[in-house]
Each structure stands twice: as C-alpha cells, then as structure tokens.
Amino acid sequence: MRSLIDILDFTVEELEQLIAVACDIIENPDKYSEKCKGKKLATLFFEPSTRTRLSFEAAMYELGGNVIGFSEAKSSSAAKGESVADTAKVISCYADIIAMRHPKEGAAYVAAKNATVPVINAGDGGHCHPTQTLADLLTIYREKGRFSNITVGLCGDLKFGRTVHSLINALSRYSGVKFILISPEELKIPSYVKKDILEKGNVPFVETTDLESAMPELDILYMTRVQRERFFNEEDYLRLKDSYILTPDKLLNAKKDLAILHPLPRVNEISVAIDSDPRACYFKQVLNGKYMRMALILKLLEEAKR
Ligand code: CP
C-alpha cells in the first residue's frame, strides 16, 4: 500500500506529475469535482492545526468525497491509551485514506505499517511535513517556473522546523540549488540533515546567523516560526522567539523577484507590513497546499486500486 511518510517516498518525476495535476485542477476544477465520490478521508490530528487539517478536508470535499476524523488527541481513544498502530487498523475499517498529524517522530510510519489504506504524514513531531513541502514546491514552481539554479534562504528555527527538513530533502535533488541556512546557533539544522542530505549529496550550503547579509543573494526566502511546542523550557523559547523579524527595511537589498514563503502560522517572524509586498507569497502558498493535497489524494487512491 503506497503512503506518503517522507517527501523522498516520491521520485522527482512523481512530484512533478503531482504539480501538473494540481495545475490542471486550478484550470479545470469541474473536471475533478466528483473524482472521489463515495470515498472517505479520515483526518487524525493528535496535534493542533489550521491549514493542514482544513486544507485536507477542503481538498476531499472539492473532489466530491467525505471526511471523518478528530482534531485533538483528547477527543480520541488515544486519551485512553490506544496505540497508533491500533488506531490505524481501526480507522482503516472506516476510511479509504488517512491524513495523520502526531507529536511523535515516526508515528505516521507506524500508522502506515498497520493501516490497510494509504496514510499521509501531516507532520510527525520535529521530523518532517511532506505535504507542506508539496505546497512549497507548487508555490516555487508558480513563482519561479523552475526548481534548478536557485538560492534558497531558510531562516529561523531550522532545528525543530520540520517543514524545512522536508523542503531541503525535496530541493536537494535539483541541480544548481544553494541553501543559505540562517538561524541562531542553538536552532541550527540537525546534523542528520546536514550530513546525510547536504554533505552526502554535495549540495552547496552556508550556515549564518545574519539574515541581512544573505538577503541580496536570495531567490527564495523561507521564514519559519520558532517552534515553542518542541522546547524543553520556556526561558529558551522566550530568548530565541524573536531572533528574526522580517520588516520592509530588511528587504531594501533583496531581489525584485524574491519570493517570500512561510509555512504559517506566523507569530512575529514577518511584519504584517510585508503582506502587501508583491514578493509575499505565504497566503498563495496556503491555497497551493489545497491543490497539491487534492492531487495527492487522487494519486494515492488511484494506486490503492491496483
Ligand atoms: N503549515 C502548517 O502545517 O500549518 P498548520 O499547523 O496550521 O496545519
């Protein structure tokens, strides 16, 4: 049974096919409005979410399907001690496909091993968030028309920011991509990402604490929130939370065609004054996420038939 746990589960060709389907959905929504008639998506969210859960639900409704699920662990039998493995077996009796978010790294993998329907990882702890990467890729494609030969600045909490880990994995497969990793010392990219993906793949990257000096080089600036929920103590969070705040003056030396992305939710990292700048793409990114999730649901349900 094909699932999506890590963005590397899909080849570059498959990701590009998903982008092509998403673009076709944007152009011809009516063609897709009954594609999932009679099918059910279960959204199992053991952690808070606005975008991911609701965009999955909107995606399934726009495909003509239905949705069941829960939005917090305490309203599920996990609160009584049920395991992820058992939950996955049970939900497989009710739904045709599962989207699951869980605070523990590897939880989606365990679910996929036990489910008899496709499982989509909607975020597993600080590990990865492949469907956010699908949203990011469609946004980069629509803004830049390419994935090769771009300089990508990733800024903020690169340690716990799971969207960053998935995006590095996805973009590292293209030629001419350079990463500028901008973070406080304590929130640097984990060594498994640095060693196993960047160094092993000979992907050019620089680590810095200075956003402004990196700015003129960037084609994409991917801002991230400091992930309060993954900190062991509040003091460290409070000290680091406002390490980077993007304000209009910081864009003075930026490229005219820079694309500013953020997986959202934003806390303080991007001033609302940036929202009206044509380079701000984070709300377009939200909409792109829905189209890519529609394409993903179609792909996994189609493969499940075989
Ligand atoms: N980007 C993202 O995962 O947002 P939510 O936490 O609101 O789902």
PDB file of C-alpha atoms and ligand atoms in Angstrom:
ATOM      1  CA  MET A   1       0.000   0.000   0.000  1.00  0.00           C
ATOM      2  CA  ARG A   2       1.514   3.320  -1.112  1.00  0.00           C
ATOM      3  CA  SER A   3       1.629   6.061   1.552  1.00  0.00           C
ATOM      4  CA  LEU A   4       3.422   9.399   1.875  1.00  0.00           C
ATOM      5  CA  ILE A   5       5.526   9.498   5.023  1.00  0.00           C
ATOM      6  CA  ASP A   6       8.630  11.320   3.788  1.00  0.00           C
ATOM      7  CA  ILE A   7       8.915  13.516   0.699  1.00  0.00           C
ATOM      8  CA  LEU A   8      11.629  11.118  -0.557  1.00  0.00           C
ATOM      9  CA  ASP A   9       8.950   8.420  -0.877  1.00  0.00           C
ATOM     10  CA  PHE A  10       8.163  10.115  -4.191  1.00  0.00           C
ATOM     11  CA  THR A  11      10.557  10.445  -7.105  1.00  0.00           C
ATOM     12  CA  VAL A  12      11.229  13.822  -8.702  1.00  0.00           C
ATOM     13  CA  GLU A  13       9.069  12.670 -11.633  1.00  0.00           C
ATOM     14  CA  GLU A  14       6.174  11.825  -9.305  1.00  0.00           C
ATOM     15  CA  LEU A  15       6.413  15.222  -7.600  1.00  0.00           C
ATOM     16  CA  GLU A  16       6.367  16.911 -10.982  1.00  0.00           C
ATOM     17  CA  GLN A  17       3.322  14.821 -12.000  1.00  0.00           C
ATOM     18  CA  LEU A  18       1.548  15.997  -8.820  1.00  0.00           C
ATOM     19  CA  ILE A  19       2.370  19.593  -9.744  1.00  0.00           C
ATOM     20  CA  ALA A  20       0.982  19.016 -13.245  1.00  0.00           C
ATOM     21  CA  VAL A  21      -2.258  17.569 -11.807  1.00  0.00           C
ATOM     22  CA  ALA A  22      -2.538  20.456  -9.310  1.00  0.00           C
ATOM     23  CA  CYS A  23      -2.141  22.956 -12.166  1.00  0.00           C
ATOM     24  CA  ASP A  24      -4.852  21.126 -14.119  1.00  0.00           C
ATOM     25  CA  ILE A  25      -7.146  21.240 -11.060  1.00  0.00           C
ATOM     26  CA  ILE A  26      -6.581  25.009 -10.863  1.00  0.00           C
ATOM     27  CA  GLU A  27      -7.500  25.381 -14.556  1.00  0.00           C
ATOM     28  CA  ASN A  28     -10.367  22.852 -14.642  1.00  0.00           C
ATOM     29  CA  PRO A  29     -11.866  22.384 -11.163  1.00  0.00           C
ATOM     30  CA  ASP A  30     -15.158  20.961 -12.503  1.00  0.00           C
ATOM     31  CA  LYS A  31     -13.328  18.038 -14.085  1.00  0.00           C
ATOM     32  CA  TYR A  32     -12.331  16.875 -10.580  1.00  0.00           C
ATOM     33  CA  SER A  33     -15.486  17.642  -8.608  1.00  0.00           C
ATOM     34  CA  GLU A  34     -16.725  14.037  -8.475  1.00  0.00           C
ATOM     35  CA  LYS A  35     -13.447  12.111  -8.664  1.00  0.00           C
ATOM     36  CA  CYS A  36     -13.704  10.936  -5.040  1.00  0.00           C
ATOM     37  CA  LYS A  37     -17.464  10.394  -4.879  1.00  0.00           C
ATOM     38  CA  GLY A  38     -18.181   7.679  -2.310  1.00  0.00           C
ATOM     39  CA  LYS A  39     -14.683   7.900  -0.775  1.00  0.00           C
ATOM     40  CA  LYS A  40     -13.835   8.940   2.775  1.00  0.00           C
ATOM     41  CA  LEU A  41     -10.774  10.719   4.123  1.00  0.00           C
ATOM     42  CA  ALA A  42     -10.017  10.370   7.856  1.00  0.00           C
ATOM     43  CA  THR A  43      -8.120  13.295   9.392  1.00  0.00           C
ATOM     44  CA  LEU A  44      -6.447  12.080  12.599  1.00  0.00           C
ATOM     45  CA  PHE A  45      -4.895  15.119  14.236  1.00  0.00           C
ATOM     46  CA  PHE A  46      -3.202  14.466  17.567  1.00  0.00           C
ATOM     47  CA  GLU A  47      -1.678  17.985  17.405  1.00  0.00           C
ATOM     48  CA  PRO A  48      -3.177  21.404  16.632  1.00  0.00           C
ATOM     49  CA  SER A  49      -3.544  22.502  13.025  1.00  0.00           C
ATOM     50  CA  THR A  50      -5.475  25.034  10.991  1.00  0.00           C
ATOM     51  CA  ARG A  51      -4.089  24.809   7.450  1.00  0.00           C
ATOM     52  CA  THR A  52      -3.131  21.196   7.074  1.00  0.00           C
ATOM     53  CA  ARG A  53      -6.289  19.648   8.506  1.00  0.00           C
ATOM     54  CA  LEU A  54      -8.718  22.070   6.921  1.00  0.00           C
ATOM     55  CA  SER A  55      -6.970  22.053   3.553  1.00  0.00           C
ATOM     56  CA  PHE A  56      -7.112  18.249   3.518  1.00  0.00           C
ATOM     57  CA  GLU A  57     -10.805  18.446   4.352  1.00  0.00           C
ATOM     58  CA  ALA A  58     -11.475  21.145   1.730  1.00  0.00           C
ATOM     59  CA  ALA A  59      -9.460  19.106  -0.786  1.00  0.00           C
ATOM     60  CA  MET A  60     -11.565  15.983  -0.206  1.00  0.00           C
ATOM     61  CA  TYR A  61     -14.860  17.906  -0.369  1.00  0.00           C
ATOM     62  CA  GLU A  62     -13.771  19.579  -3.617  1.00  0.00           C
ATOM     63  CA  LEU A  63     -13.100  16.118  -5.030  1.00  0.00           C
ATOM     64  CA  GLY A  64     -16.664  15.091  -4.134  1.00  0.00           C
ATOM     65  CA  GLY A  65     -15.638  12.886  -1.193  1.00  0.00           C
ATOM     66  CA  ASN A  66     -16.431  12.914   2.509  1.00  0.00           C
ATOM     67  CA  VAL A  67     -14.398  13.456   5.656  1.00  0.00           C
ATOM     68  CA  ILE A  68     -14.372  11.941   9.146  1.00  0.00           C
ATOM     69  CA  GLY A  69     -11.863  12.472  11.934  1.00  0.00           C
ATOM     70  CA  PHE A  70     -10.779  14.227  15.076  1.00  0.00           C
ATOM     71  CA  SER A  71      -8.784  17.386  15.711  1.00  0.00           C
ATOM     72  CA  GLU A  72      -7.215  16.677  19.104  1.00  0.00           C
ATOM     73  CA  ALA A  73      -5.845  13.612  20.841  1.00  0.00           C
ATOM     74  CA  LYS A  74      -8.047  14.079  23.889  1.00  0.00           C
ATOM     75  CA  SER A  75     -11.224  13.538  21.889  1.00  0.00           C
ATOM     76  CA  SER A  76      -9.924  10.203  20.568  1.00  0.00           C
ATOM     77  CA  SER A  77      -9.272   6.895  22.320  1.00  0.00           C
ATOM     78  CA  ALA A  78      -5.558   7.789  22.381  1.00  0.00           C
ATOM     79  CA  ALA A  79      -6.590   9.538  25.611  1.00  0.00           C
ATOM     80  CA  LYS A  80      -7.479   6.077  26.977  1.00  0.00           C
ATOM     81  CA  GLY A  81      -4.137   4.654  25.887  1.00  0.00           C
ATOM     82  CA  GLU A  82      -4.898   3.248  22.432  1.00  0.00           C
ATOM     83  CA  SER A  83      -1.758   2.860  20.328  1.00  0.00           C
ATOM     84  CA  VAL A  84      -1.149   4.495  16.962  1.00  0.00           C
ATOM     85  CA  ALA A  85      -0.922   1.008  15.421  1.00  0.00           C
ATOM     86  CA  ASP A  86      -4.368   0.012  16.701  1.00  0.00           C
ATOM     87  CA  THR A  87      -5.851   3.378  15.745  1.00  0.00           C
ATOM     88  CA  ALA A  88      -4.575   2.902  12.178  1.00  0.00           C
ATOM     89  CA  LYS A  89      -6.074  -0.607  11.968  1.00  0.00           C
ATOM     90  CA  VAL A  90      -9.424   0.650  13.276  1.00  0.00           C
ATOM     91  CA  ILE A  91      -9.653   3.691  11.009  1.00  0.00           C
ATOM     92  CA  SER A  92      -8.817   1.508   8.001  1.00  0.00           C
ATOM     93  CA  CYS A  93     -12.252  -0.110   8.593  1.00  0.00           C
ATOM     94  CA  TYR A  94     -13.978   3.269   8.177  1.00  0.00           C
ATOM     95  CA  ALA A  95     -11.999   5.335   5.666  1.00  0.00           C
ATOM     96  CA  ASP A  96     -10.313   4.939   2.279  1.00  0.00           C
ATOM     97  CA  ILE A  97      -7.343   7.168   3.117  1.00  0.00           C
ATOM     98  CA  ILE A  98      -5.846   8.672   6.295  1.00  0.00           C
ATOM     99  CA  ALA A  99      -4.083  12.010   6.919  1.00  0.00           C
ATOM    100  CA  MET A 100      -2.409  11.965  10.320  1.00  0.00           C
ATOM    101  CA  ARG A 101      -0.529  14.528  12.422  1.00  0.00           C
ATOM    102  CA  HIS A 102       1.190  13.372  15.598  1.00  0.00           C
ATOM    103  CA  PRO A 103       3.721  14.910  18.020  1.00  0.00           C
ATOM    104  CA  LYS A 104       5.998  11.847  17.904  1.00  0.00           C
ATOM    105  CA  GLU A 105       8.568  11.417  15.161  1.00  0.00           C
ATOM    106  CA  GLY A 106       7.875   8.182  13.280  1.00  0.00           C
ATOM    107  CA  ALA A 107       4.189   7.954  14.285  1.00  0.00           C
ATOM    108  CA  ALA A 108       2.989   8.242  10.677  1.00  0.00           C
ATOM    109  CA  TYR A 109       5.376   5.454   9.681  1.00  0.00           C
ATOM    110  CA  VAL A 110       3.907   3.194  12.387  1.00  0.00           C
ATOM    111  CA  ALA A 111       0.397   4.075  11.203  1.00  0.00           C
ATOM    112  CA  ALA A 112       1.293   3.243   7.596  1.00  0.00           C
ATOM    113  CA  LYS A 113       2.764  -0.122   8.629  1.00  0.00           C
ATOM    114  CA  ASN A 114      -0.512  -1.062  10.319  1.00  0.00           C
ATOM    115  CA  ALA A 115      -3.162   0.553   8.119  1.00  0.00           C
ATOM    116  CA  THR A 116      -4.717  -1.194   5.146  1.00  0.00           C
ATOM    117  CA  VAL A 117      -5.370   2.140   3.402  1.00  0.00           C
ATOM    118  CA  PRO A 118      -2.890   4.858   2.320  1.00  0.00           C
ATOM    119  CA  VAL A 119      -1.537   7.053   5.128  1.00  0.00           C
ATOM    120  CA  ILE A 120      -0.364  10.622   4.602  1.00  0.00           C
ATOM    121  CA  ASN A 121       2.037  12.139   7.115  1.00  0.00           C
ATOM    122  CA  ALA A 122       0.581  15.543   8.007  1.00  0.00           C
ATOM    123  CA  GLY A 123       3.543  16.269  10.317  1.00  0.00           C
ATOM    124  CA  ASP A 124       5.339  13.966  12.765  1.00  0.00           C
ATOM    125  CA  GLY A 125       6.981  15.836  15.626  1.00  0.00           C
ATOM    126  CA  GLY A 126      10.103  17.735  14.578  1.00  0.00           C
ATOM    127  CA  HIS A 127      10.800  15.203  11.813  1.00  0.00           C
ATOM    128  CA  CYS A 128       9.048  16.075   8.572  1.00  0.00           C
ATOM    129  CA  HIS A 129       5.952  17.512   6.935  1.00  0.00           C
ATOM    130  CA  PRO A 130       5.866  16.297   3.335  1.00  0.00           C
ATOM    131  CA  THR A 131       2.523  17.821   2.333  1.00  0.00           C
ATOM    132  CA  GLN A 132       3.740  21.271   3.393  1.00  0.00           C
ATOM    133  CA  THR A 133       6.617  20.614   1.020  1.00  0.00           C
ATOM    134  CA  LEU A 134       4.100  19.886  -1.744  1.00  0.00           C
ATOM    135  CA  ALA A 135       2.581  23.320  -1.075  1.00  0.00           C
ATOM    136  CA  ASP A 136       6.056  24.890  -1.058  1.00  0.00           C
ATOM    137  CA  LEU A 137       7.037  23.212  -4.332  1.00  0.00           C
ATOM    138  CA  LEU A 138       3.914  24.334  -6.185  1.00  0.00           C
ATOM    139  CA  THR A 139       4.488  27.863  -4.876  1.00  0.00           C
ATOM    140  CA  ILE A 140       8.112  27.902  -6.037  1.00  0.00           C
ATOM    141  CA  TYR A 141       7.062  26.442  -9.396  1.00  0.00           C
ATOM    142  CA  ARG A 142       4.311  29.030  -9.909  1.00  0.00           C
ATOM    143  CA  GLU A 143       6.534  31.931  -8.823  1.00  0.00           C
ATOM    144  CA  LYS A 144       9.825  30.928 -10.434  1.00  0.00           C
ATOM    145  CA  GLY A 145       8.913  28.361 -13.089  1.00  0.00           C
ATOM    146  CA  ARG A 146      11.832  26.150 -12.039  1.00  0.00           C
ATOM    147  CA  PHE A 147      13.483  24.316  -9.146  1.00  0.00           C
ATOM    148  CA  SER A 148      17.042  24.329 -10.528  1.00  0.00           C
ATOM    149  CA  ASN A 149      19.551  27.161 -10.189  1.00  0.00           C
ATOM    150  CA  ILE A 150      18.003  28.925  -7.229  1.00  0.00           C
ATOM    151  CA  THR A 151      19.409  30.210  -3.954  1.00  0.00           C
ATOM    152  CA  VAL A 152      17.107  29.422  -1.059  1.00  0.00           C
ATOM    153  CA  GLY A 153      17.418  31.127   2.325  1.00  0.00           C
ATOM    154  CA  LEU A 154      15.880  29.152   5.173  1.00  0.00           C
ATOM    155  CA  CYS A 155      15.512  31.347   8.223  1.00  0.00           C
ATOM    156  CA  GLY A 156      14.513  30.806  11.853  1.00  0.00           C
ATOM    157  CA  ASP A 157      14.071  27.557  13.722  1.00  0.00           C
ATOM    158  CA  LEU A 158      15.928  25.127  11.487  1.00  0.00           C
ATOM    159  CA  LYS A 159      16.309  22.602  14.300  1.00  0.00           C
ATOM    160  CA  PHE A 160      12.668  21.868  15.080  1.00  0.00           C
ATOM    161  CA  GLY A 161      11.112  23.263  11.877  1.00  0.00           C
ATOM    162  CA  ARG A 162      10.027  20.036  10.198  1.00  0.00           C
ATOM    163  CA  THR A 163       8.904  21.838   7.025  1.00  0.00           C
ATOM    164  CA  VAL A 164      12.494  22.950   6.472  1.00  0.00           C
ATOM    165  CA  HIS A 165      13.815  19.383   6.707  1.00  0.00           C
ATOM    166  CA  SER A 166      11.335  18.133   4.107  1.00  0.00           C
ATOM    167  CA  LEU A 167      11.969  21.074   1.767  1.00  0.00           C
ATOM    168  CA  ILE A 168      15.747  20.565   1.872  1.00  0.00           C
ATOM    169  CA  ASN A 169      15.189  16.908   1.006  1.00  0.00           C
ATOM    170  CA  ALA A 170      12.993  17.808  -1.952  1.00  0.00           C
ATOM    171  CA  LEU A 171      15.096  20.631  -3.430  1.00  0.00           C
ATOM    172  CA  SER A 172      18.445  18.877  -2.922  1.00  0.00           C
ATOM    173  CA  ARG A 173      17.545  16.610  -5.827  1.00  0.00           C
ATOM    174  CA  TYR A 174      17.734  19.518  -8.300  1.00  0.00           C
ATOM    175  CA  SER A 175      20.913  20.935  -9.806  1.00  0.00           C
ATOM    176  CA  GLY A 176      22.232  24.391  -9.024  1.00  0.00           C
ATOM    177  CA  VAL A 177      20.310  24.739  -5.753  1.00  0.00           C
ATOM    178  CA  LYS A 178      22.202  26.522  -2.974  1.00  0.00           C
ATOM    179  CA  PHE A 179      20.925  26.813   0.586  1.00  0.00           C
ATOM    180  CA  ILE A 180      21.715  29.646   2.988  1.00  0.00           C
ATOM    181  CA  LEU A 181      20.785  28.380   6.450  1.00  0.00           C
ATOM    182  CA  ILE A 182      20.052  31.354   8.696  1.00  0.00           C
ATOM    183  CA  SER A 183      19.431  30.591  12.371  1.00  0.00           C
ATOM    184  CA  PRO A 184      20.629  31.239  15.902  1.00  0.00           C
ATOM    185  CA  GLU A 185      23.424  28.848  16.968  1.00  0.00           C
ATOM    186  CA  GLU A 186      21.005  26.866  19.137  1.00  0.00           C
ATOM    187  CA  LEU A 187      18.488  26.343  16.333  1.00  0.00           C
ATOM    188  CA  LYS A 188      20.848  25.190  13.579  1.00  0.00           C
ATOM    189  CA  ILE A 189      19.821  22.480  11.148  1.00  0.00           C
ATOM    190  CA  PRO A 190      20.126  18.982  12.735  1.00  0.00           C
ATOM    191  CA  SER A 191      23.317  17.134  11.885  1.00  0.00           C
ATOM    192  CA  TYR A 192      21.389  14.295  10.189  1.00  0.00           C
ATOM    193  CA  VAL A 193      20.060  16.781   7.619  1.00  0.00           C
ATOM    194  CA  LYS A 194      23.439  18.459   7.216  1.00  0.00           C
ATOM    195  CA  LYS A 195      25.481  15.278   6.926  1.00  0.00           C
ATOM    196  CA  ASP A 196      23.086  12.813   5.302  1.00  0.00           C
ATOM    197  CA  ILE A 197      21.450  15.147   2.798  1.00  0.00           C
ATOM    198  CA  LEU A 198      23.561  18.229   2.164  1.00  0.00           C
ATOM    199  CA  GLU A 199      27.114  16.950   2.606  1.00  0.00           C
ATOM    200  CA  LYS A 200      26.438  13.494   1.191  1.00  0.00           C
ATOM    201  CA  GLY A 201      24.689  14.988  -1.842  1.00  0.00           C
ATOM    202  CA  ASN A 202      27.391  17.655  -2.367  1.00  0.00           C
ATOM    203  CA  VAL A 203      24.678  20.297  -2.115  1.00  0.00           C
ATOM    204  CA  PRO A 204      26.174  23.774  -1.625  1.00  0.00           C
ATOM    205  CA  PHE A 205      25.155  25.400   1.659  1.00  0.00           C
ATOM    206  CA  VAL A 206      26.284  28.106   4.060  1.00  0.00           C
ATOM    207  CA  GLU A 207      25.312  28.493   7.723  1.00  0.00           C
ATOM    208  CA  THR A 208      24.985  32.004   9.113  1.00  0.00           C
ATOM    209  CA  THR A 209      23.223  33.955  11.841  1.00  0.00           C
ATOM    210  CA  ASP A 210      22.885  37.081   9.668  1.00  0.00           C
ATOM    211  CA  LEU A 211      19.730  37.434   7.559  1.00  0.00           C
ATOM    212  CA  GLU A 212      20.522  40.872   6.164  1.00  0.00           C
ATOM    213  CA  SER A 213      23.883  39.983   4.679  1.00  0.00           C
ATOM    214  CA  ALA A 214      22.357  36.914   2.998  1.00  0.00           C
ATOM    215  CA  MET A 215      19.409  38.850   1.571  1.00  0.00           C
ATOM    216  CA  PRO A 216      20.835  40.142  -1.778  1.00  0.00           C
ATOM    217  CA  GLU A 217      21.662  36.607  -2.924  1.00  0.00           C
ATOM    218  CA  LEU A 218      18.272  35.026  -2.312  1.00  0.00           C
ATOM    219  CA  ASP A 219      15.701  33.916  -4.891  1.00  0.00           C
ATOM    220  CA  ILE A 220      13.521  32.354  -2.181  1.00  0.00           C
ATOM    221  CA  LEU A 221      13.335  33.410   1.466  1.00  0.00           C
ATOM    222  CA  TYR A 222      11.603  30.755   3.592  1.00  0.00           C
ATOM    223  CA  MET A 223      10.834  32.202   7.021  1.00  0.00           C
ATOM    224  CA  THR A 224       9.854  29.907   9.902  1.00  0.00           C
ATOM    225  CA  ARG A 225       8.364  30.220  13.364  1.00  0.00           C
ATOM    226  CA  VAL A 226      10.340  29.245  16.447  1.00  0.00           C
ATOM    227  CA  GLN A 227       8.549  26.039  17.466  1.00  0.00           C
ATOM    228  CA  ARG A 228       7.527  26.740  21.043  1.00  0.00           C
ATOM    229  CA  GLU A 229       5.878  23.321  21.469  1.00  0.00           C
ATOM    230  CA  ARG A 230       9.180  21.489  20.899  1.00  0.00           C
ATOM    231  CA  PHE A 231      11.216  23.406  23.510  1.00  0.00           C
ATOM    232  CA  PHE A 232      12.074  21.810  26.812  1.00  0.00           C
ATOM    233  CA  ASN A 233      11.993  25.117  28.680  1.00  0.00           C
ATOM    234  CA  GLU A 234      10.062  28.339  28.218  1.00  0.00           C
ATOM    235  CA  GLU A 235      13.067  30.540  29.049  1.00  0.00           C
ATOM    236  CA  ASP A 236      14.966  29.350  25.971  1.00  0.00           C
ATOM    237  CA  TYR A 237      11.904  29.868  23.796  1.00  0.00           C
ATOM    238  CA  LEU A 238      11.396  33.423  25.063  1.00  0.00           C
ATOM    239  CA  ARG A 239      15.047  34.255  24.460  1.00  0.00           C
ATOM    240  CA  LEU A 240      15.027  32.922  20.884  1.00  0.00           C
ATOM    241  CA  LYS A 241      11.499  33.568  19.637  1.00  0.00           C
ATOM    242  CA  ASP A 242      12.163  36.964  18.047  1.00  0.00           C
ATOM    243  CA  SER A 243      15.593  36.165  16.606  1.00  0.00           C
ATOM    244  CA  TYR A 244      14.396  37.165  13.129  1.00  0.00           C
ATOM    245  CA  ILE A 245      11.617  39.582  12.279  1.00  0.00           C
ATOM    246  CA  LEU A 246      11.263  40.431   8.606  1.00  0.00           C
ATOM    247  CA  THR A 247      10.337  44.106   8.202  1.00  0.00           C
ATOM    248  CA  PRO A 248      10.224  46.220   4.989  1.00  0.00           C
ATOM    249  CA  ASP A 249      13.636  47.847   5.697  1.00  0.00           C
ATOM    250  CA  LYS A 250      15.278  44.411   5.666  1.00  0.00           C
ATOM    251  CA  LEU A 251      14.101  43.923   2.070  1.00  0.00           C
ATOM    252  CA  LEU A 252      15.892  47.020   0.724  1.00  0.00           C
ATOM    253  CA  ASN A 253      18.725  44.912  -0.682  1.00  0.00           C
ATOM    254  CA  ALA A 254      16.555  41.973  -1.730  1.00  0.00           C
ATOM    255  CA  LYS A 255      15.997  40.932  -5.346  1.00  0.00           C
ATOM    256  CA  LYS A 256      12.968  42.473  -7.029  1.00  0.00           C
ATOM    257  CA  ASP A 257      11.681  38.995  -7.822  1.00  0.00           C
ATOM    258  CA  LEU A 258      12.395  37.434  -4.437  1.00  0.00           C
ATOM    259  CA  ALA A 259       9.630  35.053  -3.306  1.00  0.00           C
ATOM    260  CA  ILE A 260       8.929  35.153   0.442  1.00  0.00           C
ATOM    261  CA  LEU A 261       7.452  31.925   1.782  1.00  0.00           C
ATOM    262  CA  HIS A 262       6.388  30.859   5.270  1.00  0.00           C
ATOM    263  CA  PRO A 263       4.565  27.618   6.095  1.00  0.00           C
ATOM    264  CA  LEU A 264       2.481  29.553   8.665  1.00  0.00           C
ATOM    265  CA  PRO A 265       1.258  30.021  11.347  1.00  0.00           C
ATOM    266  CA  ARG A 266       3.257  33.209  11.697  1.00  0.00           C
ATOM    267  CA  VAL A 267       3.842  34.643  15.135  1.00  0.00           C
ATOM    268  CA  ASN A 268       6.252  37.586  14.815  1.00  0.00           C
ATOM    269  CA  GLU A 269       8.646  36.497  12.076  1.00  0.00           C
ATOM    270  CA  ILE A 270       7.102  38.550   9.275  1.00  0.00           C
ATOM    271  CA  SER A 271       5.714  42.011   9.885  1.00  0.00           C
ATOM    272  CA  VAL A 272       2.169  42.439   8.547  1.00  0.00           C
ATOM    273  CA  ALA A 273       3.567  45.413   6.599  1.00  0.00           C
ATOM    274  CA  ILE A 274       5.169  42.840   4.262  1.00  0.00           C
ATOM    275  CA  ASP A 275       1.810  41.275   3.387  1.00  0.00           C
ATOM    276  CA  SER A 276       1.090  43.855   0.672  1.00  0.00           C
ATOM    277  CA  ASP A 277       4.548  43.464  -0.898  1.00  0.00           C
ATOM    278  CA  PRO A 278       4.153  41.579  -4.201  1.00  0.00           C
ATOM    279  CA  ARG A 279       7.003  39.312  -3.104  1.00  0.00           C
ATOM    280  CA  ALA A 280       4.944  37.941  -0.177  1.00  0.00           C
ATOM    281  CA  CYS A 281       3.755  34.501  -1.280  1.00  0.00           C
ATOM    282  CA  TYR A 282       2.699  32.874   2.007  1.00  0.00           C
ATOM    283  CA  PHE A 283      -1.041  33.186   1.517  1.00  0.00           C
ATOM    284  CA  LYS A 284      -0.750  31.924  -2.058  1.00  0.00           C
ATOM    285  CA  GLN A 285       1.227  29.031  -0.535  1.00  0.00           C
ATOM    286  CA  VAL A 286      -1.795  28.167   1.639  1.00  0.00           C
ATOM    287  CA  LEU A 287      -4.047  27.864  -1.418  1.00  0.00           C
ATOM    288  CA  ASN A 288      -1.418  25.917  -3.331  1.00  0.00           C
ATOM    289  CA  GLY A 289      -1.403  23.449  -0.434  1.00  0.00           C
ATOM    290  CA  LYS A 290      -5.040  22.601  -1.031  1.00  0.00           C
ATOM    291  CA  TYR A 291      -4.472  21.911  -4.736  1.00  0.00           C
ATOM    292  CA  MET A 292      -1.462  19.712  -4.042  1.00  0.00           C
ATOM    293  CA  ARG A 293      -3.375  17.767  -1.389  1.00  0.00           C
ATOM    294  CA  MET A 294      -6.151  17.195  -3.947  1.00  0.00           C
ATOM    295  CA  ALA A 295      -3.585  15.851  -6.405  1.00  0.00           C
ATOM    296  CA  LEU A 296      -2.037  13.686  -3.677  1.00  0.00           C
ATOM    297  CA  ILE A 297      -5.365  12.168  -2.557  1.00  0.00           C
ATOM    298  CA  LEU A 298      -6.147  11.301  -6.197  1.00  0.00           C
ATOM    299  CA  LYS A 299      -2.748   9.690  -6.709  1.00  0.00           C
ATOM    300  CA  LEU A 300      -2.807   7.555  -3.564  1.00  0.00           C
ATOM    301  CA  LEU A 301      -6.427   6.407  -4.054  1.00  0.00           C
ATOM    302  CA  GLU A 302      -5.649   5.512  -7.668  1.00  0.00           C
ATOM    303  CA  GLU A 303      -2.599   3.487  -6.620  1.00  0.00           C
ATOM    304  CA  ALA A 304      -4.586   1.764  -3.849  1.00  0.00           C
ATOM    305  CA  LYS A 305      -6.945   0.327  -6.512  1.00  0.00           C
ATOM    306  CA  ARG A 306      -4.092  -1.548  -8.207  1.00  0.00           C
TER     307      ARG A 306
HETATM  308  N1   CP B   1       1.747  24.851   7.894  1.00  0.00           N
HETATM  309  C1   CP B   1       1.059  24.113   8.792  1.00  0.00           C
HETATM  310  O1   CP B   1       1.349  22.930   9.000  1.00  0.00           O
HETATM  311  O2   CP B   1       0.059  24.782   9.421  1.00  0.00           O
HETATM  312  P1   CP B   1      -0.924  24.144  10.485  1.00  0.00           P
HETATM  313  O3   CP B   1      -0.101  23.780  11.711  1.00  0.00           O
HETATM  314  O4   CP B   1      -1.957  25.192  10.769  1.00  0.00           O
HETATM  315  O5   CP B   1      -1.515  22.896   9.891  1.00  0.00           O
END
